Tab-separated table of C-alpha atoms in Angstrom:
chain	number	residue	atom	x	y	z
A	1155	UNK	CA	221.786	-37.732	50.459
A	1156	UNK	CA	219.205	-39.104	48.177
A	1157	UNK	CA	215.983	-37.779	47.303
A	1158	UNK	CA	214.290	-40.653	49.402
A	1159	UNK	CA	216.600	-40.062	52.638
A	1160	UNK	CA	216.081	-36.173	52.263
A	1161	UNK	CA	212.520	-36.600	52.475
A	1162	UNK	CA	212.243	-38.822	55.705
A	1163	UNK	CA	215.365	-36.820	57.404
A	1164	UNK	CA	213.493	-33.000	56.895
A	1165	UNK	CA	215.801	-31.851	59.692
A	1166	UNK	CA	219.225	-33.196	58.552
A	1167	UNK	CA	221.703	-30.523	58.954
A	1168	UNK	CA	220.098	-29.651	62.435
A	1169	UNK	CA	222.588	-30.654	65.351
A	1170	UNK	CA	221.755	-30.731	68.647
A	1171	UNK	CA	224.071	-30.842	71.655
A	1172	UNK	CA	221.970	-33.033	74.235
A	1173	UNK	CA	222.190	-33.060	77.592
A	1174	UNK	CA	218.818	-34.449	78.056
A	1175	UNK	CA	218.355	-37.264	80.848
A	1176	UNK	CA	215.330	-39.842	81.601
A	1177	UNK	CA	212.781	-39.665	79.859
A	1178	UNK	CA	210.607	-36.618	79.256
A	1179	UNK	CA	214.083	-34.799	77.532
A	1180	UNK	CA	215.297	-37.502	76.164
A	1181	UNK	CA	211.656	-38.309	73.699
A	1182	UNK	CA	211.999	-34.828	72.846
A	1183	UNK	CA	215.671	-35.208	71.444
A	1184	UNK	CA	214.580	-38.814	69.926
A	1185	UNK	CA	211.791	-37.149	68.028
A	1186	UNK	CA	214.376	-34.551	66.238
A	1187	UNK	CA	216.925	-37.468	65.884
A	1188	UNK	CA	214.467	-39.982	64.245
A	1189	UNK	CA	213.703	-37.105	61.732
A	1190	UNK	CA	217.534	-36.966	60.679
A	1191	UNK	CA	218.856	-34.106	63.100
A	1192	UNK	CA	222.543	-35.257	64.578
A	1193	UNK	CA	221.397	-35.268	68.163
A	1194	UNK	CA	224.879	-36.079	69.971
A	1195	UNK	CA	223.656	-37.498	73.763
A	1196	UNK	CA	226.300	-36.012	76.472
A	1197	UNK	CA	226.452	-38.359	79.381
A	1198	UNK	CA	229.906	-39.702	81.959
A	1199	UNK	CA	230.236	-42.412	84.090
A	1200	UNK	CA	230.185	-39.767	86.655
A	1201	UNK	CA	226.459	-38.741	85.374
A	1202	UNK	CA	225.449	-41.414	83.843
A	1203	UNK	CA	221.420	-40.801	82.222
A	1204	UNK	CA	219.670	-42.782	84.988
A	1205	UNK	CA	217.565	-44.409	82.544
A	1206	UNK	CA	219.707	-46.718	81.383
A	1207	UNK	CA	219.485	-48.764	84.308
A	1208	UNK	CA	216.127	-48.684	85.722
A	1209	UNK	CA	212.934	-50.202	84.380
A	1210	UNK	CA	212.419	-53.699	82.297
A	1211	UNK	CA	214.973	-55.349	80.338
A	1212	UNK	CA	214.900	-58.520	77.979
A	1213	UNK	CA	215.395	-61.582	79.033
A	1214	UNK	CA	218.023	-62.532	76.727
A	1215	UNK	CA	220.093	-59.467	77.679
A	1216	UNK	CA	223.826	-58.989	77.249
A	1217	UNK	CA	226.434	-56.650	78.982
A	1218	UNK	CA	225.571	-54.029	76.196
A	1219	UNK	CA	221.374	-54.162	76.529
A	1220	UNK	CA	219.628	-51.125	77.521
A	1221	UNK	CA	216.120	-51.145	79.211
A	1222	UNK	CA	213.148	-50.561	77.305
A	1223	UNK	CA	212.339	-46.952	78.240
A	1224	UNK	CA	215.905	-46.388	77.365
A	1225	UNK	CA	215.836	-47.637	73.936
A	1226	UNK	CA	212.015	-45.879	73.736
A	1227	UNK	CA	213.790	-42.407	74.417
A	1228	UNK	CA	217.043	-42.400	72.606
A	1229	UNK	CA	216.815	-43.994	68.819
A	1230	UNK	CA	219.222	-43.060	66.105
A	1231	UNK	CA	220.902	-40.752	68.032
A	1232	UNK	CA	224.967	-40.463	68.683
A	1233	UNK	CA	227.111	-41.187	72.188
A	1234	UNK	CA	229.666	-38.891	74.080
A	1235	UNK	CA	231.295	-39.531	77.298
A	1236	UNK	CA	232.505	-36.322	78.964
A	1237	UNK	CA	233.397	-35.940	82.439
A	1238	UNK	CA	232.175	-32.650	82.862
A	1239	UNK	CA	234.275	-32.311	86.049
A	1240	UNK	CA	237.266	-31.571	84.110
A	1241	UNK	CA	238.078	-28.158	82.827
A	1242	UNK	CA	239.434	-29.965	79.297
A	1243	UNK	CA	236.013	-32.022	78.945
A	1244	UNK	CA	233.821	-28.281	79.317
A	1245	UNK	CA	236.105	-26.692	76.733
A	1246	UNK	CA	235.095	-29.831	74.635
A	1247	UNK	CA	231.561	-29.001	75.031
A	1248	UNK	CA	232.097	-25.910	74.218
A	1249	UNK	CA	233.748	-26.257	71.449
A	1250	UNK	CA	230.409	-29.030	70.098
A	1251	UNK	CA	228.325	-26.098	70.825
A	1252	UNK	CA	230.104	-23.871	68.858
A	1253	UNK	CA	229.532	-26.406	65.382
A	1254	UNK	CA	226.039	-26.750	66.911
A	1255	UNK	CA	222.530	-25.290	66.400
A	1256	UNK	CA	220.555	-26.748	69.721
A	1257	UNK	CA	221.321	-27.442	73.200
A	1258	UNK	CA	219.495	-29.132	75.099
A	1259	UNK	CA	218.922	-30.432	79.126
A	1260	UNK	CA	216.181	-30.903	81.852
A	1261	UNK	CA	218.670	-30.493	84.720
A	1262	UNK	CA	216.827	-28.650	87.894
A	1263	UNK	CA	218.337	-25.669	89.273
A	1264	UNK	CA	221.469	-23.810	87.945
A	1265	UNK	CA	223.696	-27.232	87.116
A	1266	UNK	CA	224.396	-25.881	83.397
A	1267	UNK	CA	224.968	-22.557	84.412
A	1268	UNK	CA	227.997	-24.227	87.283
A	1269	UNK	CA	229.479	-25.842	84.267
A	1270	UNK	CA	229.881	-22.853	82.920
A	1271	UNK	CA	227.383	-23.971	80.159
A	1272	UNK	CA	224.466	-21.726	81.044
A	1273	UNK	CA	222.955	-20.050	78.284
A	1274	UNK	CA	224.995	-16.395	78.476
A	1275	UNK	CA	228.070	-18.957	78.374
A	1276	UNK	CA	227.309	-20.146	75.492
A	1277	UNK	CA	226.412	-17.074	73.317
A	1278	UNK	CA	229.676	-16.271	73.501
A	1279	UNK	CA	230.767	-19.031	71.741
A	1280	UNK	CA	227.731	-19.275	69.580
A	1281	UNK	CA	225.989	-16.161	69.378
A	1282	UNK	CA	222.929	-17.793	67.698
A	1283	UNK	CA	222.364	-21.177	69.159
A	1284	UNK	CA	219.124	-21.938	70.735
A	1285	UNK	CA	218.786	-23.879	73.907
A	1286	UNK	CA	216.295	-25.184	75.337
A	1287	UNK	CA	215.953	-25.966	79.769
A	1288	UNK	CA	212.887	-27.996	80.645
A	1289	UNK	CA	213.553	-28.706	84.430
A	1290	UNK	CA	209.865	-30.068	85.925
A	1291	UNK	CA	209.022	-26.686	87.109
A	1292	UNK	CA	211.275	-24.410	84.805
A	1293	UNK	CA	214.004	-21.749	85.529
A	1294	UNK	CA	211.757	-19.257	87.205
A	1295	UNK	CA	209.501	-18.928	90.002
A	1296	UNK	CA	209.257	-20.134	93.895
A	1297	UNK	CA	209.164	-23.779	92.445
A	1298	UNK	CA	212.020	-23.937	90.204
A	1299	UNK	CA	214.231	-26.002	92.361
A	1300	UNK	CA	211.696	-28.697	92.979
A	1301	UNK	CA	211.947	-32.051	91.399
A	1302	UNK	CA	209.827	-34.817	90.577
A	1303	UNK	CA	209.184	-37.960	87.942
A	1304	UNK	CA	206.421	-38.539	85.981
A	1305	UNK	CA	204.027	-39.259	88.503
A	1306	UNK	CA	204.405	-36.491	90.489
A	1307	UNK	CA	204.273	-34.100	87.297
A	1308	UNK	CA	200.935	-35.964	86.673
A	1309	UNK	CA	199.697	-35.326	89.903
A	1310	UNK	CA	200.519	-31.530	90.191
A	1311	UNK	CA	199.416	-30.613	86.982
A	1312	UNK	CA	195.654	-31.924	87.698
A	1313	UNK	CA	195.594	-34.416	85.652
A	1314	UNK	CA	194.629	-37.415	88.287
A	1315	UNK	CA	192.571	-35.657	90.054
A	1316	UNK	CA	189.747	-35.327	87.017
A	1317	UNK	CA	190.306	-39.153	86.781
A	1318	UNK	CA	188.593	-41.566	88.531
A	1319	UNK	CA	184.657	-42.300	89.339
A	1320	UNK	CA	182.124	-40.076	91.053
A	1321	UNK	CA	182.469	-40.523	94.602
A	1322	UNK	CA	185.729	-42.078	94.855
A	1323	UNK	CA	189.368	-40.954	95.075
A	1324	UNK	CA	191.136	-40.239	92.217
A	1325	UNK	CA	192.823	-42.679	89.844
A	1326	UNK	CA	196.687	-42.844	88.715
A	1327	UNK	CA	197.802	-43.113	85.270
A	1328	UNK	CA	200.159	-46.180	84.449
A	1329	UNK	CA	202.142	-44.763	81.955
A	1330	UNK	CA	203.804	-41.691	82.815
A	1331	UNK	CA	201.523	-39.473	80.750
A	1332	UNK	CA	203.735	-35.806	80.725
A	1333	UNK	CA	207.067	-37.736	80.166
A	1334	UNK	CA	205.603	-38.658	76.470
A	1335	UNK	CA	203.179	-35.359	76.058
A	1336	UNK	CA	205.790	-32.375	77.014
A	1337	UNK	CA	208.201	-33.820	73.959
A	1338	UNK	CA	205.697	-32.147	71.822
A	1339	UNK	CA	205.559	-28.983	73.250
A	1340	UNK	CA	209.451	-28.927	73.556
A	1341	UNK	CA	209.556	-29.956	69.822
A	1342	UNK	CA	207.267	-27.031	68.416
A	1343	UNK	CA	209.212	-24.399	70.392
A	1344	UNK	CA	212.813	-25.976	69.097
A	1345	UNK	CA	211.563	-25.781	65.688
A	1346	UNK	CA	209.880	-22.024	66.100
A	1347	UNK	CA	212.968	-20.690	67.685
A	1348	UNK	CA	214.972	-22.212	64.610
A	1349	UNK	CA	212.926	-20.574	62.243
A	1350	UNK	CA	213.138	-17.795	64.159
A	1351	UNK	CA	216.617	-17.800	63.821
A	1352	UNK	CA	217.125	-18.760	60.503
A	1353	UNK	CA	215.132	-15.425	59.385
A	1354	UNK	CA	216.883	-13.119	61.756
A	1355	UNK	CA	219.955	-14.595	62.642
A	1356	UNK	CA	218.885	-14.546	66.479
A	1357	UNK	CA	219.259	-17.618	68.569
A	1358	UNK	CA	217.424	-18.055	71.915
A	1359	UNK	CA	216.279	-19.514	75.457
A	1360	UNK	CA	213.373	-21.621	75.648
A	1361	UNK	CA	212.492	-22.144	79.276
A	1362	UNK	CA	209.728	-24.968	79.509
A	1363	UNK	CA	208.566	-26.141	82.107
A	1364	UNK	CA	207.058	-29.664	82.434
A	1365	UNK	CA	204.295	-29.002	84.713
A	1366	UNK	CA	202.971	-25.803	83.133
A	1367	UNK	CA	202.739	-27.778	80.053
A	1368	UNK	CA	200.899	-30.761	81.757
A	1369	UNK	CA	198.429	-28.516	83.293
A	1370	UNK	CA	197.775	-27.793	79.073
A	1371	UNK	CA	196.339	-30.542	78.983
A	1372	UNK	CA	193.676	-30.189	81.186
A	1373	UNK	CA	191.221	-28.808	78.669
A	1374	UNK	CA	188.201	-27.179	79.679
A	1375	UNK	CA	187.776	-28.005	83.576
A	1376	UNK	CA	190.137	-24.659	84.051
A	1377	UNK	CA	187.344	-22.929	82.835
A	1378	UNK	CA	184.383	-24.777	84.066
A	1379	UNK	CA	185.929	-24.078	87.384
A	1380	UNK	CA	186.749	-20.341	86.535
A	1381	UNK	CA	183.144	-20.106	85.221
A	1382	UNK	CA	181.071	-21.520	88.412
A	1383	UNK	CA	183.861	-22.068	90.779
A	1384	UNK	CA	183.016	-25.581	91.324
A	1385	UNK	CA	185.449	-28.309	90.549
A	1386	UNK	CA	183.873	-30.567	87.841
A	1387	UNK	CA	182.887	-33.862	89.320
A	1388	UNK	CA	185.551	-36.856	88.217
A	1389	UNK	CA	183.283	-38.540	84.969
A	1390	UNK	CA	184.307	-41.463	85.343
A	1391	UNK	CA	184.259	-43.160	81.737
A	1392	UNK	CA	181.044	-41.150	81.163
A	1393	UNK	CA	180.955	-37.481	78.999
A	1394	UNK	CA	179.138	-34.397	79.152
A	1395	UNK	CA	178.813	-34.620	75.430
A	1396	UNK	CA	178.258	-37.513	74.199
A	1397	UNK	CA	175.871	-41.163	75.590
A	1398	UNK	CA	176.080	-43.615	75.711
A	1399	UNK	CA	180.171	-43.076	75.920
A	1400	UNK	CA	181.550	-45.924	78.166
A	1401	UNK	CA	183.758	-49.340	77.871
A	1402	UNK	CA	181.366	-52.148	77.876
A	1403	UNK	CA	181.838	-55.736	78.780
A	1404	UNK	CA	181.974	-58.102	76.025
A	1405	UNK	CA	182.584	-61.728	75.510
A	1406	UNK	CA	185.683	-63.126	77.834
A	1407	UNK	CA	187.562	-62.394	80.468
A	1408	UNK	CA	188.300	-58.935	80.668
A	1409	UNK	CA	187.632	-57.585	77.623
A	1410	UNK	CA	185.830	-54.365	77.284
A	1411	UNK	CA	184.735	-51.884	73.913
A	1412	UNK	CA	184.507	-48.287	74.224
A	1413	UNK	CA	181.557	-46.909	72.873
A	1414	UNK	CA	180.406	-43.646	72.241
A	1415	UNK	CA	177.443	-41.919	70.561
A	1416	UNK	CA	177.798	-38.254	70.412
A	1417	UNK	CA	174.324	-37.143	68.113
A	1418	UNK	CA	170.783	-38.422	67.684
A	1419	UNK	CA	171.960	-39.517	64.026
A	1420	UNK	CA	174.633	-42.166	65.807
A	1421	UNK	CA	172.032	-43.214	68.167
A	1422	UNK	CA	169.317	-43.839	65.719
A	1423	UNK	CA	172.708	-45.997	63.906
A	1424	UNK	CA	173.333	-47.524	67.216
A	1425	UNK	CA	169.764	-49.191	67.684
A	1426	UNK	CA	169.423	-50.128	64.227
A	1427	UNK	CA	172.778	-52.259	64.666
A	1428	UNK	CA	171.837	-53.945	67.943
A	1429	UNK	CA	168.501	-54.716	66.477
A	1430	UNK	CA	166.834	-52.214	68.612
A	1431	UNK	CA	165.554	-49.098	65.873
A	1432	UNK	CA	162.501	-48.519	68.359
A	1433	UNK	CA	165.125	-46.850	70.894
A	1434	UNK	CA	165.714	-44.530	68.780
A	1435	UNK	CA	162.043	-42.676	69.427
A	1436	UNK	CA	161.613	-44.206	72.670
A	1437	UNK	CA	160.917	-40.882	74.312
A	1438	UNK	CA	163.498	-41.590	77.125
A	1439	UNK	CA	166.088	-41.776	74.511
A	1440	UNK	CA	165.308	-39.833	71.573
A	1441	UNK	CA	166.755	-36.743	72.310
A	1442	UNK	CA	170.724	-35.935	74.410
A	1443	UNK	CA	169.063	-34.589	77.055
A	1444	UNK	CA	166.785	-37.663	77.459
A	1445	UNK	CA	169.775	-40.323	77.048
A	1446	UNK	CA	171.942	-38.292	79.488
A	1447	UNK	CA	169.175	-38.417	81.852
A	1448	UNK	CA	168.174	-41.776	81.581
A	1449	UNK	CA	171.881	-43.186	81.197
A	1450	UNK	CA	171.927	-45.861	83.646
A	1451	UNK	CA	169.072	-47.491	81.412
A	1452	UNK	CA	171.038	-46.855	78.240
A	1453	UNK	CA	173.913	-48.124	79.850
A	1454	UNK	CA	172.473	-51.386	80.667
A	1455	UNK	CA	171.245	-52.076	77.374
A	1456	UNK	CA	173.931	-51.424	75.381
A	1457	UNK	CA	175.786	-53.724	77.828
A	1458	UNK	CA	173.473	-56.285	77.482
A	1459	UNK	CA	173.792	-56.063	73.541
A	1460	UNK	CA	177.967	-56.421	73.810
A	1461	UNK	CA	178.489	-58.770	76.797
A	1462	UNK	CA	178.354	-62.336	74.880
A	1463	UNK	CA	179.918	-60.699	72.090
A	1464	UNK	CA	183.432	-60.592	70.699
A	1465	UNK	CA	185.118	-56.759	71.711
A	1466	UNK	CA	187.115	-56.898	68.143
A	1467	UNK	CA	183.369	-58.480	66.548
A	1468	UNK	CA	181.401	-55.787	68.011
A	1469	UNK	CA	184.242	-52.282	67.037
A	1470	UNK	CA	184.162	-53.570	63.298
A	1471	UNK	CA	180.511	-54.287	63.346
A	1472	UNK	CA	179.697	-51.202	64.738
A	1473	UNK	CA	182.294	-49.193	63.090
A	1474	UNK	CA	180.879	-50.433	59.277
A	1475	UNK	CA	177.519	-48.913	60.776
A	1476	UNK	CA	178.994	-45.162	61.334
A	1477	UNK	CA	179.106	-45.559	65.441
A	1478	UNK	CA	182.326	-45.069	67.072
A	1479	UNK	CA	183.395	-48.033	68.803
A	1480	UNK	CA	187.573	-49.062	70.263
A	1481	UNK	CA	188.588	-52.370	71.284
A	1482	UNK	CA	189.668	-51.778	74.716
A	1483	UNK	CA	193.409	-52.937	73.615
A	1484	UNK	CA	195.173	-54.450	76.219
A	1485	UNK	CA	199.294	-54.754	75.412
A	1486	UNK	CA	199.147	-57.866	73.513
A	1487	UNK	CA	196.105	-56.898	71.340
A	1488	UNK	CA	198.458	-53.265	70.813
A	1489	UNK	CA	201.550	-55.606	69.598
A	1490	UNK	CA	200.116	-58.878	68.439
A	1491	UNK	CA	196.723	-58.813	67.596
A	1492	UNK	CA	196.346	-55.588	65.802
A	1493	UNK	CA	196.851	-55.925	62.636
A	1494	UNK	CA	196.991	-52.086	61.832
A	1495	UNK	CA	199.076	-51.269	64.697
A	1496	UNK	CA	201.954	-54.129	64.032
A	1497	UNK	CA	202.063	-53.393	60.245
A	1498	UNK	CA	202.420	-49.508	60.511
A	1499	UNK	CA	203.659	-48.741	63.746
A	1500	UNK	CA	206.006	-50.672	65.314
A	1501	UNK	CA	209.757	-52.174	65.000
A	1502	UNK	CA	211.997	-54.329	66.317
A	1503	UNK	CA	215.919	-53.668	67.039
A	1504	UNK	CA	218.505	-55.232	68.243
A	1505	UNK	CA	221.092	-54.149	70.895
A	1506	UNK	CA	224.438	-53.350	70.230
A	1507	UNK	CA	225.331	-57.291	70.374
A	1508	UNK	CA	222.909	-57.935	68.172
A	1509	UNK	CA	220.943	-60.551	70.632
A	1510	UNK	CA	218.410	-58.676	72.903
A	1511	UNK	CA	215.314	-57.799	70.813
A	1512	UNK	CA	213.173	-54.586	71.391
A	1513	UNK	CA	210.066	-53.527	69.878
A	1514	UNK	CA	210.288	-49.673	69.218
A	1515	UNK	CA	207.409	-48.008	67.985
A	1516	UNK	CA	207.987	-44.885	64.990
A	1517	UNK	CA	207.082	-41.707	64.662
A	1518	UNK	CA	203.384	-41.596	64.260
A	1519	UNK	CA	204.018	-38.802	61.061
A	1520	UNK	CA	204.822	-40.173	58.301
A	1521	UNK	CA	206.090	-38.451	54.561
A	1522	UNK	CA	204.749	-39.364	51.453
A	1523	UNK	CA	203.317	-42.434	53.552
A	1524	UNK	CA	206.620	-44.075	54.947
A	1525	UNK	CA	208.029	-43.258	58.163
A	1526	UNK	CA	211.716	-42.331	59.282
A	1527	UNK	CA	213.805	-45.628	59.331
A	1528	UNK	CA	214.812	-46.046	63.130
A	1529	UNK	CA	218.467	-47.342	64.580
A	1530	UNK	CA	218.707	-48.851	67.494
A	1531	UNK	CA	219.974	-46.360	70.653
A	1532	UNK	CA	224.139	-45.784	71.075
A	1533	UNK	CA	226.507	-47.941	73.749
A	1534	UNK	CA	227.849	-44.948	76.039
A	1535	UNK	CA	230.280	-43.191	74.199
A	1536	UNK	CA	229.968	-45.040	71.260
A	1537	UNK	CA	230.800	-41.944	68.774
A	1538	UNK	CA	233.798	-40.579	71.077
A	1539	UNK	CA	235.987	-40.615	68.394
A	1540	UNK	CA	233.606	-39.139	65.766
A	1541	UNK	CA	232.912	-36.950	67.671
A	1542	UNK	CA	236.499	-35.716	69.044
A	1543	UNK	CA	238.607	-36.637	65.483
A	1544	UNK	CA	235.832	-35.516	62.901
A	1545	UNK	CA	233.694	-32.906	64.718
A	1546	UNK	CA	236.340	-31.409	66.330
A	1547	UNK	CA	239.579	-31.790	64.567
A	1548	UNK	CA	241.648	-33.668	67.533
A	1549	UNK	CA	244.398	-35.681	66.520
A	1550	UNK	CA	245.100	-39.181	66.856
A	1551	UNK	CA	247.408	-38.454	69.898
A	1552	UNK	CA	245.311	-35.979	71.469
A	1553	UNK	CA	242.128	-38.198	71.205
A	1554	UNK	CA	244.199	-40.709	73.393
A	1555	UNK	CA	245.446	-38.485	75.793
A	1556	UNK	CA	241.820	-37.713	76.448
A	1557	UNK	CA	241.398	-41.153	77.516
A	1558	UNK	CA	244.498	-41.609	79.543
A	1559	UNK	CA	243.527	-38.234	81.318
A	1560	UNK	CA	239.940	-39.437	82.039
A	1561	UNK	CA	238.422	-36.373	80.195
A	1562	UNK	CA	236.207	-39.348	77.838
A	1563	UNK	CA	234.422	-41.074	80.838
């Protein structure tokens, strides 16, 4: 490996035996394979990863095009069919786990463990591998055979109900928020238990559960409520901390700029840059306090400043001036118009046929300023024979009695 493809692939060497399915497993997996870890995705025709055929596909799409969330989820990462209803296809897994330092899957209730794949299985055939479960409400507890998607996660966890205005019910989430938030917490205990490992020789179980780490994100309402035991009011777009903070209408249909001022410093910047510096002592104004209780008025104003003005005009006018200010992006500004966004963030691959086009967005780290290069997701059981010949030693005939015996399905 060169010095180049060392540095963008820190966790080469790493490989993972994935189990994963949909989506919240699955970006966890992607995240180690994008960074150069040989994350081998386990899937049959019997159990196919549901993902593959549900959600939005391209319109030019052949026989071999995943959906988008699909392709999102599962980047540079390797293919293996096993029909895990066959005793010969669990001694194959096995055996991968064995020449493996991860395992990984967000299956609910004991299915690993009836595979005979749980995690005291598989010390015995690797005494230090780590695996990782991350069913929606983990291994343990009066919960832990309870399902759900990413909705429902969102909604248990209290995340929806802190959204929404004052007064009204509360407001869903379009993108399934935990499905692309719990990667990271399943990432940063994979990498702690590997350290772990490497400095004692210990491997271990990491049970995560998607919920309790949704409900981390709730911030400080668990202890506002703790602390007065009243549940905060939903803020709407406003803040406790910082006016004016809001999206505000600008020029066109639909087009909106956040805004927020979060010190007297910003708002005396603010009124200077919408030609307004005697705001800025206006004794309704001058101070937090006064804005916050006066913020209808402030509101208003500022609204009256960006509504026949240009959302991208008004975030780099205001942005030169020291006030934080956000186009309120919608998809095509994200993809097209950005310029920042399309030159450092995103990519576009191909399917397996080379036709359907998909734009796949990178890892958001990057070393020594350049990000991992991405590949486009694997065709089901794409790496079979890889796998079986190179991995695991199988022989030419033996590889194709595997097929004829429907172990490689």
């Amino acid at each position: 490996m060169t010095e180049e493809a060392s540095l963008l692939k820190p966790l080469a060497g790493i490989r993972v035996c994935d189990f994963f399915w949909l989506i919240a497993g699955p970006a966890t997996s992607r995240i180690m394979a994008d960074f150069g870890a040989e994350v081998i995705k386990i899937e049959s025709e019997e159990r196919e990863d549901q993902i593959r055929n549900a959600g939005v596909w391209p319109p030019n799409r052949t026989q071999s095009s995943p959906n988008a969330v699909f392709v999102d989820c599962n980047t540079n990462k390797l293919s293996l069919t096993l029909n895990l209803n066959q005793p010969k296809a669990i001694e194959i897994a096995r055996q991968l786990v064995a020449i493996s330092d991860v395992v990984t899957n967000n299956f609910t209730g004991e299915r690993m463990d009836r595979w005979g794949l749980g995690y005291r299985d598989l010390v015995q055939v690797k005494p230090d591998i780590v695996m990782l479960s991350m069913p929606v409400m983990g291994t343990t507890g009066p919960y832990r055979s309870y399902g759900a998607n990413g909705l429902g996660v969102v909604s248990y966890g209290g995340i929806n109900t802190t959204m929404g205005f004052p007064g009204r019910p509360p407001s869903g989430m379009g993108p399934l928020y935990s499905d692309f938030t719990t990667p990271y917490f399943a990432l940063m205990a994979i990498m702690a238990a590997l350290r772990h490992r490497d400095r004692t020789g210990e491997g271990q179980f990491i049970d995560l559960s998607q919920a309790q780490a949704t409900v981390a994100l709730l911030g400080t309402s668990i202890l506002e409520y703790t602390a007065n035991g009243r549940v905060p009011e939903r803020p709407g777009n406003r803040s406790r901390d910082y006016c004016p903070h809001g999206a505000y209408p600008c020029w066109g249909e639909d087009r909106w700029c956040a805004i927020a001022v979060g010190s007297d410093a910003e708002w005396r910047a603010l009124c200077d840059a919408i030609g307004r510096p005697e705001l800025a002592t206006d004794p309704r104004f001058a101070t937090h306090e006064a804005r916050k209780a006066s913020e209808d008025e402030v509101d208003a104003i500022l609204a009256g400043w960006t509504r026949g003005r240009d959302a991208w005009q008004v975030m780099h006018y205001l942005q030169d001036r020291g006030v934080m200010a956000s186009v309120v992006e919608d998809l095509e500004d994200v993809v097209v118009r950005d310029p920042h966004m399309r030159a450092l963030h995103f990519e576009t691959l191909s399917d397996a046929d080379g036709v359907a086009q998909y734009i796949a967005h990178r890892q958001p780290a990057k070393f020594q300023g350049r990000s991992p290069e991405l590949r486009r997701p694997p065709v089901q059981g794409e790496h079979n024979e890889y796998v079986l010949k190179e991995l695991l030693g199988y022989s030419d005939e033996e590889y194709v009695q595997l097929l004829i015996d429907g172990v490689l399905r």
